[in-house]
Coordinates of C-alpha atoms in Angstrom, one line a residue:
Chain A
M881 CA 0.0 0.0 0.0
A882 CA 1.2 3.4 -0.9
Q883 CA 2.7 5.7 1.7
K884 CA 0.2 8.3 3.0
I885 CA 1.1 12.0 3.7
A886 CA -1.1 14.9 4.2
T887 CA -0.6 17.8 1.7
R888 CA -0.4 20.3 4.6
E889 CA 2.5 18.2 5.9
A890 CA 4.3 18.4 2.5
Y891 CA 3.6 22.1 2.4
G892 CA 5.4 22.7 5.7
N893 CA 8.3 20.6 4.6
A894 CA 8.5 22.4 1.3
L895 CA 8.5 25.8 3.0
A896 CA 11.4 24.7 5.1
E897 CA 13.2 23.1 2.1
F898 CA 12.9 26.2 -0.1
G899 CA 13.1 28.7 2.8
A900 CA 16.7 29.6 2.4
D901 CA 15.5 32.3 -0.1
E902 CA 15.6 35.3 2.2
R903 CA 12.7 36.9 0.4
I904 CA 10.4 34.2 1.8
V905 CA 8.4 35.2 4.9
V906 CA 5.7 33.0 6.5
L907 CA 2.7 34.3 8.4
D908 CA 0.2 32.3 10.3
A909 CA -3.0 33.0 12.3
D910 CA -2.4 30.8 15.4
L911 CA -2.6 27.6 13.4
S912 CA 1.0 26.9 12.7
K913 CA 0.8 23.4 14.3
S914 CA -2.1 22.5 12.1
T915 CA -1.1 24.2 8.8
K916 CA 2.5 22.9 9.4
T917 CA 4.1 26.2 8.9
E918 CA 5.7 25.3 12.2
T919 CA 8.2 23.3 10.2
F920 CA 9.4 26.5 8.6
K921 CA 9.3 28.4 11.9
K922 CA 11.7 25.9 13.5
K923 CA 14.2 26.4 10.7
Y924 CA 13.8 30.1 10.1
P925 CA 12.2 31.7 13.2
E926 CA 13.3 35.2 12.2
R927 CA 11.1 35.1 9.1
F928 CA 8.1 33.6 10.7
F929 CA 5.4 35.9 12.1
N930 CA 2.4 34.8 14.1
M931 CA -0.4 37.3 13.4
G932 CA -2.8 35.9 15.9
I933 CA -6.4 35.0 15.3
A934 CA -6.9 37.8 12.9
E935 CA -7.0 36.5 9.3
G936 CA -8.2 39.7 7.6
N937 CA -5.3 41.7 9.1
M938 CA -2.9 38.9 8.2
M939 CA -3.8 39.0 4.5
A940 CA -3.3 42.8 4.3
V941 CA -0.1 42.7 6.3
A942 CA 1.1 40.1 3.8
A943 CA 0.2 42.5 1.0
G944 CA 2.3 45.3 2.7
M945 CA 5.3 43.0 3.1
A946 CA 4.9 41.8 -0.5
S947 CA 5.0 45.4 -1.7
C948 CA 8.4 45.6 -0.1
G949 CA 9.8 42.7 -2.1
K950 CA 8.9 39.8 0.1
I951 CA 7.4 36.5 -1.1
V952 CA 4.8 36.0 1.6
F953 CA 3.2 32.7 2.5
A954 CA 0.1 33.5 4.6
S955 CA -1.5 30.4 6.1
T956 CA -4.7 29.4 7.9
F957 CA -7.6 27.0 7.4
S958 CA -9.1 27.4 3.9
V959 CA -12.5 28.4 5.2
F960 CA -11.0 31.4 7.0
A961 CA -8.6 32.3 4.2
S962 CA -11.1 32.1 1.4
Q963 CA -14.1 33.4 3.2
R964 CA -13.4 35.5 6.3
A965 CA -10.4 37.1 4.6
C966 CA -11.9 37.0 1.1
E967 CA -12.2 40.7 0.6
Q968 CA -8.7 41.4 1.9
I969 CA -7.5 38.8 -0.6
R970 CA -9.5 40.5 -3.3
N971 CA -8.7 44.2 -2.6
S972 CA -5.3 44.1 -0.9
I973 CA -3.6 41.2 -2.7
C974 CA -5.3 40.4 -6.0
Y975 CA -6.2 43.9 -7.1
P976 CA -2.7 45.2 -6.7
N977 CA -1.4 41.8 -7.9
L978 CA 1.0 41.4 -5.0
N979 CA 3.3 38.4 -4.4
V980 CA 1.3 36.7 -1.6
K981 CA 0.8 32.9 -1.5
I982 CA -2.1 31.7 0.5
G983 CA -1.4 28.3 2.1
A984 CA -5.0 27.2 2.8
S985 CA -5.1 24.0 4.7
H986 CA -8.0 21.9 5.9
A987 CA -9.9 22.2 2.7
G988 CA -12.8 19.9 2.0
I989 CA -14.9 17.6 4.2
S990 CA -11.9 15.3 4.8
V991 CA -11.2 17.7 7.7
G992 CA -13.5 15.3 9.5
E993 CA -14.5 15.6 13.1
D994 CA -14.3 19.4 13.4
G995 CA -17.4 19.5 11.1
A996 CA -19.0 21.9 8.7
S997 CA -17.7 25.2 10.2
H998 CA -14.2 24.1 9.5
Q999 CA -14.7 22.4 6.1
A1000 CA -14.1 24.7 3.1
I1001 CA -16.2 23.4 0.2
E1002 CA -16.6 26.7 -1.6
D1003 CA -13.0 28.0 -1.7
I1004 CA -12.1 27.0 -5.2
A1005 CA -15.2 28.7 -6.6
I1006 CA -14.6 31.9 -4.7
M1007 CA -10.8 32.1 -5.3
R1008 CA -10.9 31.3 -9.0
S1009 CA -13.4 34.1 -9.6
I1010 CA -10.9 36.8 -8.5
P1011 CA -8.8 38.3 -11.3
N1012 CA -5.0 37.8 -11.0
M1013 CA -5.4 34.8 -8.7
T1014 CA -3.8 31.4 -9.5
V1015 CA -5.5 28.4 -7.8
I1016 CA -3.6 25.1 -7.2
C1017 CA -5.0 22.0 -5.5
P1018 CA -2.2 19.4 -5.4
A1019 CA -3.1 15.7 -5.2
D1020 CA -0.2 14.3 -3.0
A1021 CA 3.0 15.2 -1.2
V1022 CA 5.2 15.1 -4.2
S1023 CA 2.9 17.4 -6.2
T1024 CA 2.6 19.8 -3.2
R1025 CA 6.4 20.2 -3.0
H1026 CA 6.4 21.2 -6.6
A1027 CA 3.4 23.4 -6.2
V1028 CA 5.2 25.3 -3.5
K1029 CA 8.2 25.7 -5.7
A1030 CA 6.1 26.9 -8.6
A1031 CA 4.3 29.4 -6.3
I1032 CA 7.6 30.8 -5.2
E1033 CA 8.7 31.2 -8.8
H1034 CA 5.4 32.7 -10.0
D1035 CA 5.1 36.4 -9.6
G1036 CA 1.6 37.1 -8.2
P1037 CA -1.0 35.8 -5.9
V1038 CA -1.5 32.1 -5.5
F1039 CA -4.0 30.1 -3.6
L1040 CA -2.7 26.7 -2.5
R1041 CA -5.5 24.3 -1.4
L1042 CA -4.3 21.8 1.0
G1043 CA -5.8 18.9 3.0
R1044 CA -5.6 17.7 6.6
L1045 CA -6.1 14.0 5.8
A1046 CA -3.1 11.8 5.0
V1047 CA -3.5 10.8 1.3
P1048 CA -1.6 8.3 -0.8
V1049 CA 1.6 9.4 -2.5
I1050 CA 0.9 8.8 -6.1
Y1051 CA 3.9 10.3 -7.8
D1052 CA 7.5 9.4 -7.9
E1053 CA 9.8 12.4 -7.2
S1054 CA 12.5 11.1 -9.5
N1055 CA 10.4 11.4 -12.7
F1056 CA 7.7 13.9 -11.7
H1057 CA 7.2 17.0 -13.8
F1058 CA 5.0 19.9 -12.6
E1059 CA 4.1 22.9 -14.7
L1060 CA 1.7 25.6 -13.5
G1061 CA -1.4 25.5 -15.6
K1062 CA -0.7 22.2 -17.2
G1063 CA -2.7 19.1 -16.2
I1064 CA -1.0 15.8 -15.8
T1065 CA -2.2 12.8 -17.8
I1066 CA -1.7 9.9 -15.4
S1067 CA -3.0 7.3 -17.8
E1068 CA -4.3 7.2 -21.3
G1069 CA -7.8 6.0 -22.2
K1070 CA -10.3 6.3 -25.0
D1071 CA -13.9 5.9 -23.7
V1072 CA -14.1 8.6 -21.1
T1073 CA -11.8 11.2 -19.3
I1074 CA -11.8 11.6 -15.6
I1075 CA -10.5 15.0 -14.6
A1076 CA -9.8 15.1 -10.9
T1077 CA -8.1 17.5 -8.4
G1078 CA -6.8 17.2 -4.9
L1079 CA -7.4 14.0 -3.0
M1080 CA -9.9 12.9 -5.7
V1081 CA -7.0 12.1 -8.0
S1082 CA -6.1 8.9 -6.1
M1083 CA -9.8 8.0 -6.2
A1084 CA -9.8 8.6 -9.9
I1085 CA -6.8 6.3 -10.4
E1086 CA -8.7 3.6 -8.4
A1087 CA -11.9 4.2 -10.5
G1088 CA -9.8 3.8 -13.7
K1089 CA -8.8 0.3 -12.6
M1090 CA -12.4 -0.6 -11.7
L1091 CA -13.6 0.7 -15.1
E1092 CA -10.9 -1.3 -16.8
E1093 CA -12.3 -4.5 -15.3
K1094 CA -15.6 -3.5 -16.8
G1095 CA -13.9 -3.1 -20.2
I1096 CA -14.0 0.6 -20.1
S1097 CA -10.9 2.6 -21.0
A1098 CA -10.6 5.8 -18.9
R1099 CA -8.1 8.6 -19.3
I1100 CA -7.1 10.0 -15.9
I1101 CA -6.0 13.6 -15.5
D1102 CA -4.7 15.4 -12.4
M1103 CA -5.9 19.0 -12.8
H1104 CA -3.7 20.4 -10.1
T1105 CA -4.0 24.0 -11.4
I1106 CA -7.6 25.0 -11.5
K1107 CA -6.8 28.5 -12.6
P1108 CA -5.4 29.1 -15.2
I1109 CA -7.0 25.8 -16.3
D1110 CA -5.4 23.7 -19.0
K1111 CA -7.9 24.3 -21.8
E1112 CA -6.0 22.5 -24.5
L1113 CA -5.9 19.3 -22.4
I1114 CA -9.6 19.5 -21.7
I1115 CA -10.6 20.1 -25.3
N1116 CA -8.3 17.4 -26.6
S1117 CA -9.7 14.9 -24.1
A1118 CA -13.2 15.8 -25.1
K1119 CA -12.4 15.2 -28.7
E1120 CA -10.5 12.0 -28.1
T1121 CA -12.8 10.4 -25.5
G1122 CA -16.2 12.0 -26.0
A1123 CA -17.2 12.2 -22.4
I1124 CA -15.9 13.8 -19.2
V1125 CA -16.2 13.2 -15.5
T1126 CA -14.9 15.7 -13.0
A1127 CA -14.1 14.8 -9.4
E1128 CA -13.4 17.3 -6.6
E1129 CA -13.8 17.5 -2.9
H1130 CA -15.7 20.7 -3.2
T1131 CA -19.2 21.9 -4.1
V1132 CA -20.1 21.2 -7.8
M1133 CA -21.1 24.9 -8.0
G1134 CA -18.2 26.9 -9.4
G1135 CA -15.3 24.5 -8.8
L1136 CA -13.3 22.2 -11.0
G1137 CA -16.5 20.8 -12.7
S1138 CA -17.7 24.2 -13.5
A1139 CA -14.3 25.3 -14.8
V1140 CA -14.2 22.3 -17.1
A1141 CA -17.8 22.8 -18.3
E1142 CA -17.0 26.4 -19.0
V1143 CA -14.2 25.4 -21.4
L1144 CA -16.2 22.7 -23.0
S1145 CA -19.5 24.5 -23.5
E1146 CA -17.6 27.3 -25.3
N1147 CA -15.3 25.0 -27.4
Y1148 CA -16.3 21.4 -27.7
P1149 CA -19.5 20.3 -25.9
V1150 CA -19.5 16.7 -24.7
P1151 CA -21.4 15.1 -21.8
V1152 CA -19.9 16.2 -18.5
K1153 CA -20.8 14.5 -15.2
M1154 CA -19.6 15.9 -11.9
V1155 CA -18.5 14.2 -8.7
G1156 CA -18.5 16.7 -5.9
I1157 CA -20.6 18.0 -3.0
M1158 CA -24.2 18.6 -4.0
D1159 CA -24.9 22.1 -2.5
E1160 CA -24.9 21.1 1.1
F1161 CA -22.7 21.6 4.2
G1162 CA -20.4 18.9 5.5
K1163 CA -20.6 17.5 9.0
S1164 CA -18.6 15.8 11.8
G1165 CA -17.3 12.3 11.3
K1166 CA -14.4 10.2 10.3
P1167 CA -13.0 11.5 7.0
D1168 CA -13.5 8.2 5.2
A1169 CA -17.0 7.9 6.4
L1170 CA -17.7 11.4 5.2
L1171 CA -16.2 10.9 1.8
K1172 CA -18.6 7.9 1.4
M1173 CA -21.6 9.8 2.8
Y1174 CA -21.1 12.7 0.4
G1175 CA -20.4 10.6 -2.7
L1176 CA -16.7 11.2 -3.1
T1177 CA -15.4 7.7 -3.7
A1178 CA -14.0 5.7 -6.6
E1179 CA -17.3 3.9 -6.9
N1180 CA -19.1 7.3 -7.4
I1181 CA -16.6 8.2 -10.1
V1182 CA -17.3 4.8 -11.8
E1183 CA -21.0 5.4 -11.8
K1184 CA -20.7 8.9 -13.3
A1185 CA -18.3 7.6 -15.9
Q1186 CA -20.8 5.0 -17.0
A1187 CA -23.5 7.6 -17.1
A1188 CA -21.4 10.0 -19.1
I1189 CA -20.6 7.3 -21.6
A1190 CA -24.3 6.4 -21.9
M1191 CA -25.0 10.1 -22.7
K1192 CA -22.6 10.0 -25.6
N1193 CA -25.1 7.7 -27.5
R1194 CA -28.3 9.7 -26.8
Chain B
M441 CA 15.0 75.9 13.5
D442 CA 15.1 79.7 14.0
K443 CA 11.9 81.6 14.2
Q444 CA 12.2 83.4 10.8
K445 CA 13.0 80.2 9.0
L446 CA 10.0 78.4 10.6
K447 CA 7.7 81.3 9.7
E448 CA 8.9 81.1 6.1
L449 CA 8.4 77.3 6.1
V450 CA 4.8 77.6 7.4
K451 CA 4.1 80.2 4.8
E452 CA 5.3 77.7 2.1
F453 CA 3.1 75.0 3.5
R454 CA 0.1 77.3 3.5
K455 CA 0.7 78.1 -0.2
K456 CA 1.3 74.5 -1.1
A457 CA -1.8 73.3 0.8
T458 CA -4.0 75.9 -0.8
I459 CA -2.8 74.9 -4.2
I460 CA -3.5 71.3 -3.3
R461 CA -7.0 72.3 -2.1
K462 CA -7.6 74.0 -5.5
H463 CA -6.6 70.8 -7.2
I464 CA -9.0 68.8 -5.1
I465 CA -11.9 71.0 -6.1
E466 CA -10.9 70.8 -9.8
E467 CA -10.4 67.0 -9.6
V468 CA -13.8 66.3 -8.0
Y469 CA -15.6 68.9 -10.1
N470 CA -14.2 67.4 -13.4
A471 CA -14.9 63.9 -12.2
G472 CA -18.5 64.7 -11.3
S473 CA -18.1 62.6 -8.2
G474 CA -15.6 61.9 -5.4
H475 CA -14.9 62.9 -1.8
P476 CA -14.0 66.5 -1.2
G477 CA -14.7 66.8 2.5
G478 CA -12.2 64.3 3.8
S479 CA -9.7 65.3 1.2
L480 CA -9.7 68.9 2.4
S481 CA -9.5 67.8 6.0
C482 CA -6.2 65.8 5.5
T483 CA -4.5 68.2 3.1
D484 CA -2.4 70.0 5.7
I485 CA -1.1 66.6 7.1
L486 CA -0.2 65.4 3.5
T487 CA 1.5 68.7 2.9
V488 CA 3.8 68.3 5.9
L489 CA 4.4 64.7 5.1
Y490 CA 5.4 65.1 1.5
F491 CA 7.1 68.5 1.7
H492 CA 8.9 68.1 5.0
E493 CA 8.9 64.7 6.6
M494 CA 9.1 62.0 4.0
N495 CA 12.2 60.8 2.1
V496 CA 10.8 60.1 -1.4
D497 CA 12.1 60.5 -4.9
P498 CA 9.6 61.5 -7.6
G499 CA 12.0 60.4 -10.2
N500 CA 12.2 57.0 -8.8
P501 CA 8.8 56.2 -7.2
R502 CA 9.6 52.6 -6.5
W503 CA 13.0 53.4 -4.8
E504 CA 13.3 50.6 -2.3
D505 CA 14.7 52.7 0.6
R506 CA 12.0 55.3 0.3
D507 CA 9.6 56.2 3.1
R508 CA 6.1 54.8 2.5
F509 CA 2.7 56.3 2.8
V510 CA -0.6 54.4 2.9
L511 CA -3.8 56.3 2.5
S512 CA -6.0 53.9 4.5
K513 CA -9.0 56.2 4.0
G514 CA -8.6 55.6 0.3
H515 CA -11.6 57.6 -0.8
C516 CA -9.5 60.7 -0.2
A517 CA -7.5 59.9 -3.3
P518 CA -8.0 63.5 -4.7
A519 CA -5.9 64.9 -1.8
L520 CA -3.1 62.2 -2.3
Y521 CA -3.1 62.6 -6.1
A522 CA -2.9 66.4 -5.8
T523 CA 0.0 66.2 -3.3
L524 CA 1.9 63.6 -5.5
A525 CA 1.4 65.8 -8.6
E526 CA 2.7 68.9 -6.7
K527 CA 5.7 66.8 -5.5
G528 CA 6.4 66.0 -9.1
F529 CA 5.4 62.3 -9.4
F530 CA 3.2 63.0 -12.5
P531 CA 1.9 66.1 -14.4
R532 CA -0.5 68.4 -12.6
E533 CA -2.6 68.6 -15.8
D534 CA -3.6 65.0 -15.4
L535 CA -5.4 65.6 -12.2
V536 CA -8.6 66.7 -14.0
T537 CA -8.8 63.2 -15.6
L538 CA -9.5 61.7 -12.2
R539 CA -12.2 58.9 -12.4
H540 CA -12.3 59.1 -16.3
A541 CA -12.3 55.8 -18.2
D542 CA -9.2 56.7 -20.1
S543 CA -7.3 57.9 -17.1
Y544 CA -4.8 56.2 -14.8
L545 CA -6.1 58.1 -11.9
E546 CA -8.5 55.6 -10.4
G547 CA -11.3 56.7 -8.0
H548 CA -9.4 55.0 -5.2
P549 CA -5.6 54.8 -5.0
N550 CA -4.0 52.2 -7.4
M551 CA -0.4 51.5 -6.8
N552 CA 0.1 50.0 -10.2
T553 CA -1.2 52.9 -12.2
V554 CA -0.4 56.0 -10.2
P555 CA 3.3 56.9 -9.6
G556 CA 4.0 57.5 -6.0
V557 CA 1.1 55.5 -4.6
D558 CA 2.6 52.9 -2.3
M559 CA -0.5 50.8 -1.7
S560 CA -3.9 50.3 -3.4
T561 CA -6.6 51.1 -0.9
G562 CA -10.3 52.0 -0.8
S563 CA -11.8 49.3 1.3
L564 CA -11.6 50.8 4.8
G565 CA -9.5 49.1 7.5
Q566 CA -7.1 47.4 5.1
G567 CA -4.5 50.1 4.5
I568 CA -3.4 50.3 8.0
S569 CA -2.7 46.5 7.9
A570 CA -0.7 46.9 4.8
A571 CA 1.3 49.7 6.5
V572 CA 2.0 47.3 9.4
G573 CA 3.3 44.8 6.8
M574 CA 5.6 47.4 5.3
A575 CA 6.9 48.4 8.7
L576 CA 7.5 44.8 9.6
A577 CA 9.4 44.2 6.3
G578 CA 11.5 47.2 7.1
K579 CA 12.4 45.9 10.5
L580 CA 13.2 42.5 9.1
D581 CA 15.5 44.0 6.5
R582 CA 17.0 46.4 9.0
K583 CA 16.1 49.3 6.7
D584 CA 15.8 52.9 7.9
Y585 CA 12.7 53.8 6.0
R586 CA 9.7 54.9 7.9
V587 CA 6.0 54.1 7.2
Y588 CA 3.2 56.6 7.4
A589 CA -0.5 55.9 7.3
L590 CA -3.6 58.0 7.4
L591 CA -6.8 56.7 8.9
G592 CA -10.3 58.3 8.9
D593 CA -12.1 58.5 12.2
G594 CA -15.2 56.7 10.8
E595 CA -12.8 54.0 9.6
L596 CA -12.1 53.1 13.2
Q597 CA -15.5 51.3 13.1
E598 CA -13.8 48.6 11.0
G599 CA -12.7 45.8 13.3
Q600 CA -9.6 45.2 11.2
V601 CA -8.1 48.5 12.3
W602 CA -7.9 47.2 15.8
E603 CA -6.3 43.9 14.6
A604 CA -3.7 46.0 12.8
L605 CA -3.1 48.3 15.8
M606 CA -2.6 45.2 18.0
A607 CA -0.1 43.7 15.6
A608 CA 1.9 46.9 15.3
A609 CA 2.3 47.2 19.0
H610 CA 3.0 43.5 19.4
Y611 CA 5.9 43.8 16.9
K612 CA 7.1 47.1 18.5
L613 CA 6.9 48.9 15.1
D614 CA 8.5 52.2 16.0
N615 CA 9.1 52.9 12.3
L616 CA 5.3 53.3 11.9
V617 CA 3.4 56.5 12.4
A618 CA -0.4 56.7 11.8
F619 CA -2.4 59.9 11.6
L620 CA -6.1 59.9 12.6
D621 CA -7.9 62.5 10.5
H622 CA -10.3 63.3 13.3
N623 CA -12.9 65.4 11.6
G624 CA -15.8 63.9 13.4
L625 CA -18.0 63.2 10.4
Q626 CA -18.8 60.3 8.2
I627 CA -21.3 59.7 5.4
D628 CA -24.4 59.3 7.6
G629 CA -23.5 62.1 10.0
K630 CA -21.5 62.6 13.2
I631 CA -19.3 59.6 14.1
T632 CA -20.5 59.8 17.6
E633 CA -24.1 59.4 16.4
V634 CA -23.5 56.7 13.8
M635 CA -21.2 54.5 15.9
S636 CA -18.9 56.2 18.3
P637 CA -15.3 55.1 18.4
E638 CA -14.6 57.6 21.3
V639 CA -12.6 58.0 23.4
V640 CA -10.1 57.3 20.6
E641 CA -6.9 58.3 22.6
D642 CA -7.7 55.9 25.4
K643 CA -8.3 53.1 22.9
F644 CA -5.1 53.7 21.1
R645 CA -3.1 53.8 24.3
A646 CA -4.8 50.6 25.5
F647 CA -3.7 49.0 22.2
G648 CA -0.1 49.9 23.0
W649 CA 0.4 53.0 20.9
K650 CA 2.0 56.3 21.9
V651 CA -0.6 59.0 21.3
I652 CA 0.1 62.6 20.3
N653 CA -2.7 65.2 19.9
V654 CA -2.4 68.0 17.4
N655 CA -4.5 70.5 15.6
G656 CA -4.4 68.9 12.1
H657 CA -4.3 72.3 10.4
D658 CA -1.4 73.6 12.5
Y659 CA 1.8 72.9 10.6
V660 CA 4.1 73.5 13.5
Q661 CA 2.2 71.1 15.7
I662 CA 2.3 68.4 13.0
M663 CA 6.0 68.9 12.5
E664 CA 6.7 68.7 16.2
A665 CA 4.6 65.6 16.6
L666 CA 6.5 63.9 13.7
A667 CA 9.8 64.9 15.3
E668 CA 8.6 63.4 18.6
A669 CA 7.5 60.2 16.8
R670 CA 11.0 59.8 15.4
K671 CA 12.4 59.8 18.9
T672 CA 9.9 57.3 20.2
K673 CA 11.4 53.8 20.5
G674 CA 9.7 50.4 21.0
K675 CA 6.1 51.4 20.0
P676 CA 4.2 52.8 17.1
V677 CA 2.9 56.4 17.2
M678 CA -0.7 57.6 16.5
I679 CA -1.0 61.3 15.9
V680 CA -4.6 62.2 16.6
A681 CA -5.2 65.2 14.4
D682 CA -8.3 67.3 15.1
T683 CA -9.5 68.5 11.7
I684 CA -12.3 70.2 10.0
K685 CA -14.0 68.3 7.3
G686 CA -14.1 70.5 4.1
K687 CA -11.4 72.7 5.6
G688 CA -10.6 75.8 3.4
V689 CA -13.9 76.0 1.5
S690 CA -16.4 77.9 3.7
F691 CA -19.5 76.2 2.6
M692 CA -18.0 72.7 2.8
E693 CA -16.6 73.0 6.3
N694 CA -18.2 70.7 8.9
A695 CA -20.9 69.5 6.5
A696 CA -21.3 65.7 6.3
G697 CA -23.1 66.3 3.0
W698 CA -19.7 67.1 1.3
H699 CA -18.3 63.7 2.3
G700 CA -19.0 62.2 -1.1
S701 CA -20.5 64.7 -3.5
A702 CA -19.0 66.9 -6.2
P703 CA -19.6 70.7 -6.5
N704 CA -21.6 72.0 -9.4
K705 CA -20.1 74.8 -11.6
E706 CA -21.3 77.6 -9.4
Q707 CA -20.0 75.9 -6.2
R708 CA -16.7 75.1 -7.9
D709 CA -16.3 78.7 -9.0
R710 CA -17.0 79.9 -5.5
A711 CA -14.6 77.5 -3.9
I712 CA -11.8 78.3 -6.3
A713 CA -12.4 82.1 -5.8
E714 CA -12.2 81.6 -2.0
L715 CA -8.9 79.7 -2.3
D716 CA -7.5 82.2 -4.8
E717 CA -8.3 85.0 -2.5
Y718 CA -6.5 83.2 0.3
L719 CA -3.5 82.7 -1.9
S720 CA -3.3 86.3 -2.9
K721 CA -3.4 87.3 0.8
L722 CA -0.5 85.0 1.4
E723 CA 1.4 86.8 -1.3
V724 CA 1.2 90.2 0.2
E725 CA 1.8 89.0 3.8

């Protein structure tokens, strides 16, 4: 069985790994133990600033530091970053296009026991609608490391969506290639394309195997960058497989599914089925139980894939 | 500074501030909208900052060692733009294009289009946080630059202001000076009637700031307060400046209605005539 590491863990490690760059500054809002920015803090205490439980202020402080040449990583739970501090991100970071990277952990219902108040299921939709913002949702630890590196190298605001739950490591560091805005084709297929993001990527891989047993050939794509989205890959997959399934641990309104549908409806309409949260809040529970309860499993992807293929022959 | 020199300096400030006030009237008149009241109340503070206190270079607006200024009450962009134009950051003639679709002079300060603007502001409460970030970066880099911010008194109703003040004191940002443009009025009326932030001095002190009270139209008091702020170590300084909203234009003074409305042609002519008359009096003084 594959090793499991939470993307927040990989985020903290990556900050510490790339932290020698003196321009990098890390801010947190009293959650450094949970967001794992603590790992950076231990190595570079002079460039870590706790801003207390005041997320709005933290985002605008980050903007001020970025205006002075700093590459600022501001971290908190995604629900507070994307929603409590949404307007600060819009007006003080994205409008002036400042070099602030938002490390938003505890995204999705896999937060588990803390329940709905702490489970961001709308963050992708909100963040991707703001001009100048780049949105990345890495699938595993290897991808997260590269996403942090790409965020450092990218000049402008980035929203990094990270999870609390330990998830399977699906990539091999030795032959992994990450490019901002370019989806990764994990396996080729001809009957349907499954486009997944975040922890749903490993579910998509599992679904691909289950479909293969049923004689269905599914292409699997990891869409780690939701904005700017890889239009070319989406359009080509629609042309080559004729049906699309999207999978995200996020509401189906405005997230990955919507972003894919926007591209296809304008360019090459094919059936699109979405796996995601159906306009409802999460709740407390074990992460795995919640993922089942909310229809975010490999089985759900298989079902939707079959439905999408059936729609091809209407 | 000897008395004669100080007298001359104050006279220079008076002239400069009156010219800036004329620009404000022309900007808002030509835009057909905007915020003259609060712009006129903070004009004297901006004059001292840009023509006496701050180390900036109009030829190199992004100079990394410059002092920074954040207009946290971003709606008073007409005052900031007029001051920056007078300082030489961009042509004075451009001021009348404020708020026009083909102009770079956005209704609220835009750091990426307007030379000399250090932070994009407009949403109240956020600028002071950005100023805290700049001061924190300056400390981290062991730079000597200082950071100035200007808050409105109505703006104190935003909770984020207090988050920022708490952070500035926590990190002992003695390279940060904020002005409170204490004109007592906001859109819906008196600040004490809408949602009182008083007693402001007690609150600032409780949040760990050194407080200095000045008359916000008295150049000597403003200069002295800034000099005292430079000597203050270990904590940020809040200069509470009592001001008159609409200062310098008789019919705009102390009238909440002039918070966010533009003068018509007749009102504009009257305002300019008043300011011109004041200028000519200064000449013969």
